[in-house]
Tab-separated table of C-alpha atoms in Angstrom:
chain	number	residue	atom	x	y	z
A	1	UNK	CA	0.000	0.000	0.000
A	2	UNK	CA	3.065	2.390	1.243
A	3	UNK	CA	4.604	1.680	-2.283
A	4	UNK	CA	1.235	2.300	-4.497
A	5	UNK	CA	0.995	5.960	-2.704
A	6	UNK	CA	4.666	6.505	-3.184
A	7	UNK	CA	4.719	5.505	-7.033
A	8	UNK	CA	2.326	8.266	-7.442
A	9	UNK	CA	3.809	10.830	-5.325
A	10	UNK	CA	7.389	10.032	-6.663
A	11	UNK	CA	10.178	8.657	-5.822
A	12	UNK	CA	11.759	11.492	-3.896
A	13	UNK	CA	9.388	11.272	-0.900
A	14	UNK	CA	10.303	7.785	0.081
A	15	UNK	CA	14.311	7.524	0.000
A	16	UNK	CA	13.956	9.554	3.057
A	17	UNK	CA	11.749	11.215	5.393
A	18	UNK	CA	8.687	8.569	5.075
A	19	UNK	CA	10.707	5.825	5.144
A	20	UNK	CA	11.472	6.999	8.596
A	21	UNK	CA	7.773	6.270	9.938
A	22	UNK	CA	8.089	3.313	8.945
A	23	UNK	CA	8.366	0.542	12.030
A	24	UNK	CA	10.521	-2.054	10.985
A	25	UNK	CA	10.428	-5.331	12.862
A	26	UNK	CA	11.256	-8.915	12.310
A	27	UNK	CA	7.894	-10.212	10.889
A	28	UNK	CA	8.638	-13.655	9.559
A	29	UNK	CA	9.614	-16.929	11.456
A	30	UNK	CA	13.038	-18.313	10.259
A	31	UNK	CA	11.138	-21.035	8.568
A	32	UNK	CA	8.722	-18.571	6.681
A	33	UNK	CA	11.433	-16.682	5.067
A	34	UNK	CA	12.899	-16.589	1.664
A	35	UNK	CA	16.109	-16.879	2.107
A	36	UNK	CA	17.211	-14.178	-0.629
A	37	UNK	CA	14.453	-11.731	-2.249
A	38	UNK	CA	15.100	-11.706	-6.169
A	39	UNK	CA	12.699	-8.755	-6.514
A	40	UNK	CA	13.274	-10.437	-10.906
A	41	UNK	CA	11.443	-13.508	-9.461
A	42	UNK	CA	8.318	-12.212	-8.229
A	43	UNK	CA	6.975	-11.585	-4.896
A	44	UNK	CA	4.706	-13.197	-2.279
A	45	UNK	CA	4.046	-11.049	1.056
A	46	UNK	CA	2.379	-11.898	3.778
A	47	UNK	CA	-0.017	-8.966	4.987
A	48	UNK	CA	-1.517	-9.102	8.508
A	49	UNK	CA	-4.588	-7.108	9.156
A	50	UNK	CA	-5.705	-6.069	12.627
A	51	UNK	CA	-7.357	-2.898	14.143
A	52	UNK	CA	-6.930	-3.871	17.626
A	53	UNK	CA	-3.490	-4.155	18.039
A	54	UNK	CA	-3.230	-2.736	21.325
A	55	UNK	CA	-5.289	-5.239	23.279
A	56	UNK	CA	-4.301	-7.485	25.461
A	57	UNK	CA	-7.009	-9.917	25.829
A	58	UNK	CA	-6.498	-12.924	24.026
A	59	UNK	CA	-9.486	-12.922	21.773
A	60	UNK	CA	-9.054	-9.135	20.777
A	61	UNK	CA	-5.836	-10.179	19.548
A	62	UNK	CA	-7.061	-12.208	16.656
A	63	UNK	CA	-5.791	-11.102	13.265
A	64	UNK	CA	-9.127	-9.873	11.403
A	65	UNK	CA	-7.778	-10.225	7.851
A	66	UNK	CA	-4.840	-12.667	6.719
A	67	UNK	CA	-3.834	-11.911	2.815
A	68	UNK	CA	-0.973	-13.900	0.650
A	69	UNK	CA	-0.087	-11.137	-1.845
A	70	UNK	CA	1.469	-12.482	-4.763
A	71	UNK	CA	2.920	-10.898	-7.507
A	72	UNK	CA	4.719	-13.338	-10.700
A	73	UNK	CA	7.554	-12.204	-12.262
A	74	UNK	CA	7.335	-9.058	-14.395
A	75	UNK	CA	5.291	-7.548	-11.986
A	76	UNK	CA	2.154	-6.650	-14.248
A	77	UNK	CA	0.075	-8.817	-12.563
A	78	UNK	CA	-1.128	-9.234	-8.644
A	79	UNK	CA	-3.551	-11.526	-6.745
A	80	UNK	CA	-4.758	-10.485	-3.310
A	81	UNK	CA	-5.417	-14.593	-1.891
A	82	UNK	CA	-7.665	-14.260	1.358
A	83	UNK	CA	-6.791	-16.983	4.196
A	84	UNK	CA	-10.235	-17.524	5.897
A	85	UNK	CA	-9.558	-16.722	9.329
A	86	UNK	CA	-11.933	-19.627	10.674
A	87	UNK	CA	-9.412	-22.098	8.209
A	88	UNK	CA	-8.604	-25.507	10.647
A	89	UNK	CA	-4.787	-25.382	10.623
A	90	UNK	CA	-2.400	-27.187	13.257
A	91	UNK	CA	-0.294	-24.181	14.421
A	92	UNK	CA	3.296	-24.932	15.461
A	93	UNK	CA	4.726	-23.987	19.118
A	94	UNK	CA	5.666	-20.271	19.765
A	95	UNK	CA	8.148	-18.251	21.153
A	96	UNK	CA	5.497	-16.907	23.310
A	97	UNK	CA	4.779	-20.271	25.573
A	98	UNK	CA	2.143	-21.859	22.653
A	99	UNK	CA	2.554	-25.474	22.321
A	100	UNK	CA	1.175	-25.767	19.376
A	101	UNK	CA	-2.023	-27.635	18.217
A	102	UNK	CA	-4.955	-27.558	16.455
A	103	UNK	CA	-6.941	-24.462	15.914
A	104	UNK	CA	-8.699	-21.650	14.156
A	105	UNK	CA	-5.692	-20.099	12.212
A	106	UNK	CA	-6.446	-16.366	13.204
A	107	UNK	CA	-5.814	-17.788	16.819
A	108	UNK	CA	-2.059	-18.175	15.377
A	109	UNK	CA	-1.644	-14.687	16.055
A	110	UNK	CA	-2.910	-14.733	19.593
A	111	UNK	CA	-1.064	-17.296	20.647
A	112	UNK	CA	2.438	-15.618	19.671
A	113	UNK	CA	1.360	-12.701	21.522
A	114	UNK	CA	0.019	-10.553	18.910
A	115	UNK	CA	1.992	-8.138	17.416
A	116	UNK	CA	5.458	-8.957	15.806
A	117	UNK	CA	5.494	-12.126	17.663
A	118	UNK	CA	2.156	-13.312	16.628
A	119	UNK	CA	2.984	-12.726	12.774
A	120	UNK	CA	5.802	-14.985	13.350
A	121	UNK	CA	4.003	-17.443	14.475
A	122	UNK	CA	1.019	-16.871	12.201
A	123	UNK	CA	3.648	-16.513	8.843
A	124	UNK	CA	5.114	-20.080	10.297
A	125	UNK	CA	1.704	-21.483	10.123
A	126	UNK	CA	1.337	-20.716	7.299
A	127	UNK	CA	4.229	-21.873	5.152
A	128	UNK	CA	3.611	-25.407	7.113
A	129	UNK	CA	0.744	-25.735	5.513
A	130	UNK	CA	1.224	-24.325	2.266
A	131	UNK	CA	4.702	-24.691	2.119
A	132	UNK	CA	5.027	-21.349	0.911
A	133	UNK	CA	7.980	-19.132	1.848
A	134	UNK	CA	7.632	-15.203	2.136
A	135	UNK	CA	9.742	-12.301	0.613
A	136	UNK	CA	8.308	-10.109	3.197
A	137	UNK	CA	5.323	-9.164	5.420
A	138	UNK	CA	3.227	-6.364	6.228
A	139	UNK	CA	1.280	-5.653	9.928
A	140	UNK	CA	-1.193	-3.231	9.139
A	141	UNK	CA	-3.060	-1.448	11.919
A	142	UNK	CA	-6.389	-0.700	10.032
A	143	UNK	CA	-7.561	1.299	12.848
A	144	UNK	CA	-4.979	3.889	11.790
A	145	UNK	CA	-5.531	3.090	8.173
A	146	UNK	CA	-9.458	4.767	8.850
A	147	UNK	CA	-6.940	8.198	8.768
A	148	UNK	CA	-5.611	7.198	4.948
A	149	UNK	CA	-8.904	6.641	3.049
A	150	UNK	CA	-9.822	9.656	5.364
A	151	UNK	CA	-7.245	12.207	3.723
A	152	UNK	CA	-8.127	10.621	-0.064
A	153	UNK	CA	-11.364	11.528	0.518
A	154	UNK	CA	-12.810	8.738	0.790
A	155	UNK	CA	-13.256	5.408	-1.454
A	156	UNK	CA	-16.252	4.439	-3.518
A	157	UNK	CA	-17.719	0.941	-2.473
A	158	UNK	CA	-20.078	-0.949	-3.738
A	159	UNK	CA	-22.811	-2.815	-1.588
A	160	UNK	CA	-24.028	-6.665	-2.984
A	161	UNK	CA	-26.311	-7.200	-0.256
A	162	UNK	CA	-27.827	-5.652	2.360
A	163	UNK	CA	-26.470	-5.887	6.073
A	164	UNK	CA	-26.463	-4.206	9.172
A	165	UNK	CA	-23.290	-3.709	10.775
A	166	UNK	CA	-23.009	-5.893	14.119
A	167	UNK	CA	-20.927	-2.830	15.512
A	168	UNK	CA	-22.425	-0.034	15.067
A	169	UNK	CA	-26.084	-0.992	13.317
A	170	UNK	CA	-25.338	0.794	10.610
A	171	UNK	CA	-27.690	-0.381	7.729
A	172	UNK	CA	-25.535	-0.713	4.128
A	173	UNK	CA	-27.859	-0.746	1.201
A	174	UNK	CA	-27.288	-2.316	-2.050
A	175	UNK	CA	-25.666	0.003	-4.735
A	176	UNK	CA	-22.530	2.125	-5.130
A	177	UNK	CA	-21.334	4.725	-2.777
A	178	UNK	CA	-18.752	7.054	-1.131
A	179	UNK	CA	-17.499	6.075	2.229
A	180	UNK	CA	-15.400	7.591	4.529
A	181	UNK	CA	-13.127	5.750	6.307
A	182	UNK	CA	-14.656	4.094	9.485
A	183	UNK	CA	-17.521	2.992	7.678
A	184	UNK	CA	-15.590	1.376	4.785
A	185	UNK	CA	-13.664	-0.597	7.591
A	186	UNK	CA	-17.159	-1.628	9.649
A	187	UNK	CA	-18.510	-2.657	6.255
A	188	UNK	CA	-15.713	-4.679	5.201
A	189	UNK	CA	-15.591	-6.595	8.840
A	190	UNK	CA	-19.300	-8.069	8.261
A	191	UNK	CA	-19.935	-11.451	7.669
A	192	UNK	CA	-23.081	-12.262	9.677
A	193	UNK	CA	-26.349	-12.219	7.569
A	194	UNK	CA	-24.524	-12.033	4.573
A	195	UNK	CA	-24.828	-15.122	1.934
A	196	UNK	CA	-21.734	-16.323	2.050
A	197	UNK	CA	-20.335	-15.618	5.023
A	198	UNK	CA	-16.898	-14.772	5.686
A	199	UNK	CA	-15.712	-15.723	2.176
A	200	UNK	CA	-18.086	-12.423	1.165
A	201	UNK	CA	-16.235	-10.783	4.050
A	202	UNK	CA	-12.799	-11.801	1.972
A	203	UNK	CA	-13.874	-10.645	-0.436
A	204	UNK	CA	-15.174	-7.223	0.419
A	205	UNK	CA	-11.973	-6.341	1.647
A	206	UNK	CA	-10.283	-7.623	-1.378
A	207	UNK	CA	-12.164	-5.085	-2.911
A	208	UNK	CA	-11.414	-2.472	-0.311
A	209	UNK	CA	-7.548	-2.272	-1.136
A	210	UNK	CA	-8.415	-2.186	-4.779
A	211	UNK	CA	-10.306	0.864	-4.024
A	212	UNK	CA	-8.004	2.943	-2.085
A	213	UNK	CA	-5.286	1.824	-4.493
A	214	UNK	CA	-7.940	3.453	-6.785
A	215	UNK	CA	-8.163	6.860	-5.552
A	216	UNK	CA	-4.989	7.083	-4.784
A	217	UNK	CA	-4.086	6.712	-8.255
A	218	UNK	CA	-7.032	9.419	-8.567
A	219	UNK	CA	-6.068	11.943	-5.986
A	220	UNK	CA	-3.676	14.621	-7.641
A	221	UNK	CA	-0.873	14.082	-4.710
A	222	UNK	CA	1.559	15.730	-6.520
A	223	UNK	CA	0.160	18.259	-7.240
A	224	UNK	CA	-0.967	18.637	-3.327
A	225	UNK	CA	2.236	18.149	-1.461
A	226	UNK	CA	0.655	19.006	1.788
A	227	UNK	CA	-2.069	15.937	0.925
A	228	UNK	CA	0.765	14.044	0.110
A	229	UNK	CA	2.886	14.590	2.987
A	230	UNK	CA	0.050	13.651	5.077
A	231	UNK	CA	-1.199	10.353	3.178
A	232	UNK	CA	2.099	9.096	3.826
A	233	UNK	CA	2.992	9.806	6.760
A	234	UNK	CA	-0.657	7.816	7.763
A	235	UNK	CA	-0.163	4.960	5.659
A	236	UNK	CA	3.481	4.977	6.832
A	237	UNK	CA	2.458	4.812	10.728
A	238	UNK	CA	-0.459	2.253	9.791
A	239	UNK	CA	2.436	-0.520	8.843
A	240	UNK	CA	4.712	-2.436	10.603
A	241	UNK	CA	7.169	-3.829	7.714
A	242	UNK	CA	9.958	-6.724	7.092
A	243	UNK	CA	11.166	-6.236	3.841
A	244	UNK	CA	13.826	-9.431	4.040
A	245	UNK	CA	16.325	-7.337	3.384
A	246	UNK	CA	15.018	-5.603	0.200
A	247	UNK	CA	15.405	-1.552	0.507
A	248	UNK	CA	11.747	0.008	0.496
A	249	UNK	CA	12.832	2.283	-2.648
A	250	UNK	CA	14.205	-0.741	-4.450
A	251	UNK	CA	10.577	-2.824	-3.796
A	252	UNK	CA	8.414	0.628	-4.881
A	253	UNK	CA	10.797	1.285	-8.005
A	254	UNK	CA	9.770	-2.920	-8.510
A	255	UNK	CA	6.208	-2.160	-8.526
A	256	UNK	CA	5.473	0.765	-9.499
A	257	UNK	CA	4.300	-0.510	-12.994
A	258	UNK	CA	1.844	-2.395	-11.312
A	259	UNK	CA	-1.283	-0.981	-11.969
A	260	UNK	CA	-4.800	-1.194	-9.637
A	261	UNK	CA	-6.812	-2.772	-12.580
A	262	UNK	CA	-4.390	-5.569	-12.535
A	263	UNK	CA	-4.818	-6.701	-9.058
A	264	UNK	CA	-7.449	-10.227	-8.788
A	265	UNK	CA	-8.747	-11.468	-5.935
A	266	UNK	CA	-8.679	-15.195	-4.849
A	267	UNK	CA	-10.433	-17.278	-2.384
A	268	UNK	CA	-8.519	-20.243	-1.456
A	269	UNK	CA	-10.736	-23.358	-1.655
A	270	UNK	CA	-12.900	-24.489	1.294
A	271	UNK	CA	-16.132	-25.192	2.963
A	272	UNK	CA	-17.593	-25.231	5.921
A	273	UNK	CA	-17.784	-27.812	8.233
A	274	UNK	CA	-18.808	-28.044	12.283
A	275	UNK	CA	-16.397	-29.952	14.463
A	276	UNK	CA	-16.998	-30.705	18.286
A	277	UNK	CA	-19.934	-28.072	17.972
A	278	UNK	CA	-17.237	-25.399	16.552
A	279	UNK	CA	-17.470	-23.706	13.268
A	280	UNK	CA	-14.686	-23.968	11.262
A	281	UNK	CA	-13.714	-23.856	7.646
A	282	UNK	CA	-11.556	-26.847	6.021
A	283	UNK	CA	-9.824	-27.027	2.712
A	284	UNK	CA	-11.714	-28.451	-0.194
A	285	UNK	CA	-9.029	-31.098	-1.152
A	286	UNK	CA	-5.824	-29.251	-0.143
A	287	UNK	CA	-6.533	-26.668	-1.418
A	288	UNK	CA	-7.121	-27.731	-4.939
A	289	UNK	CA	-4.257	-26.655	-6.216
A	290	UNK	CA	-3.685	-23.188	-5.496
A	291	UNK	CA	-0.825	-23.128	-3.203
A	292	UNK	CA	1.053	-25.699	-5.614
A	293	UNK	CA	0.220	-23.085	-8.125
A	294	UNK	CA	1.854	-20.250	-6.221
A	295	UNK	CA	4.977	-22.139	-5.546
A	296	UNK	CA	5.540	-23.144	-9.136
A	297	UNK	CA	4.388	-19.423	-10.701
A	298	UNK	CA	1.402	-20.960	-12.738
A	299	UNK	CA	-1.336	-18.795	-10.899
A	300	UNK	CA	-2.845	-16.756	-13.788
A	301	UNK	CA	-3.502	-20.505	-15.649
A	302	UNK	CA	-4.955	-22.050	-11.849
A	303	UNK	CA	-7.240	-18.940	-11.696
A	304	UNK	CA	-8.416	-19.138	-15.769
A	305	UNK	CA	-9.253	-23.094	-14.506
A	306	UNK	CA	-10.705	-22.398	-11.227
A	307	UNK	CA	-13.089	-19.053	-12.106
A	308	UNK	CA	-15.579	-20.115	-8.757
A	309	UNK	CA	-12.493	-18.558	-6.517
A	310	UNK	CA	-11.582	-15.783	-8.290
A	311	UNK	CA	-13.240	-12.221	-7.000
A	312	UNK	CA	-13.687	-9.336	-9.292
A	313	UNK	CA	-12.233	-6.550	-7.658
């Protein structure tokens, strides 16, 4: 997100002052890591979603949106691949006392403590059961990230179904429509009394980032260096970042030619099932294919064969 604003600002703004607010922390577990970034050889991040960052109750600790970003080689094309957060995984012990078992996979980042230490643990989880490894990862405090669609003025949304918001009882309509940026985030946390769940939750996030990405492509930032100077700074303090290595310039200069309308949305494969009297989702046959696909760069032919899991953004 950081390097979308940035490639339309310009490169100047980054190589210094707003790289600064940016927190930099060690994200990924040893395991989870790519050993070397090849920035020629595509990417896959790991991007961590949570507006309650600060709590320390267990539950509040639970990552609200889990994303695999991956972007092939060439970097003209990106899929935004939601994790359900309900997905039955068998998380490995963590450095924060966890001994590991079976569980709901946002728990992963609960039980490494949350912050830093539960992406760790949640990015290990992951790459055990995907067998993916990560080029970087992303904590993103969307809380904050109400101030960025805020200062853009705002992102047009558009409503599938009609729900009212568990938080607040706000009623969304069917249609399109400008939203500021607390009620894009309520609407995008629903999943109750909608059709399909929390796979239409996945996906109305999906579409979310699309949408900032956008208007800020919209927003004249530089010709507004004041705007600009603020976006940044609040998308900056919004992130938490492990780059593996890989200088922030170098990554936006990498994918800056990646335009919004090239971004796709996938839903990994899986149903619902109730276990013990708890709700969980399960992987429809291992996925069917998908993380196999990632690993071996064939995603753009896995999503032309599998269009039920593909979300138009």
């Amino acid at each position: 997100m950081l390097a979308a604003v940035v490639a339309v600002v310009g490169m100047n703004a980054i190589t210094s002052r707003y790289e600064r607010t940016i927190t930099r922390e060690q994200l990924l577990a040893p395991a989870a890591r790519q050993p070397r970034t090849d920035l020629s050889d595509g990417l896959n991040y790991l991007l961590v979603g949570t507006d309650r960052q600060g709590a320390t109750d267990g539950p509040d600790q639970r990552s609200d949106t889990i994303l695999i970003v991956h972007v092939p080689p060439g970097m003209r094309q990106g899929y935004l691949i939601s994790i359900p957060r309900d997905l039955l995984v068998a998380i490995p012990p963590g450095g924060n006392g966890y001994g590991g078992g079976q569980d709901k996979i946002n728990s992963a980042y609960e039980h490494g403590g949350g912050g830093p230490g539960g992406a760790r643990l949640l990015s290990a989880t992951l790459t055990r059961l995907t067998g993916i490894r990560f080029d970087g990862a992303a904590l993103v405090d969307f809380a904050g990230f109400k101030q960025v669609i805020d200062l853009l003025g705002g992102i047009r949304m558009c409503v599938d179904t009609e729900v009212r918001s568990i938080h607040t009882r706000t009623l969304f309509t069917p249609g399109c429509q400008q939203m500021d940026g607390a009620r894009a985030l309520d609407y995008v946390r629903q999943r109750y009394d909608l059709p399909g769940g929390d796979f239409d939750r996945q996906r109305h996030q999906q579409q979310m980032l699309r949408a900032v990405l956008d208007k800020a492509g919209e927003t004249n930032l530089r010709g507004d260096p004041v705007k600009a100077d603020r976006v940044l700074r609040a998308v900056g303090g919004s992130l938490t970042l492990d780059t593996n290595g890989v200088p922030v310039e170098d990554l936006v200069m990498a994918l800056r030619s990646l335009p919004a309308d090239a971004l796709s949305g996938l839903q990994v494969p899986s149903y619902p099932q109730t276990i013990d009297e708890i709700s969980y989702v399960v992987l429809d046959n291992g996925g069917a294919g998908l993380f196999d696909a990632v690993r071996g760069e064939r995603v753009p032919g896995w999503a032309e064969a599998n269009p039920r899991w593909v979300t138009r953004l």
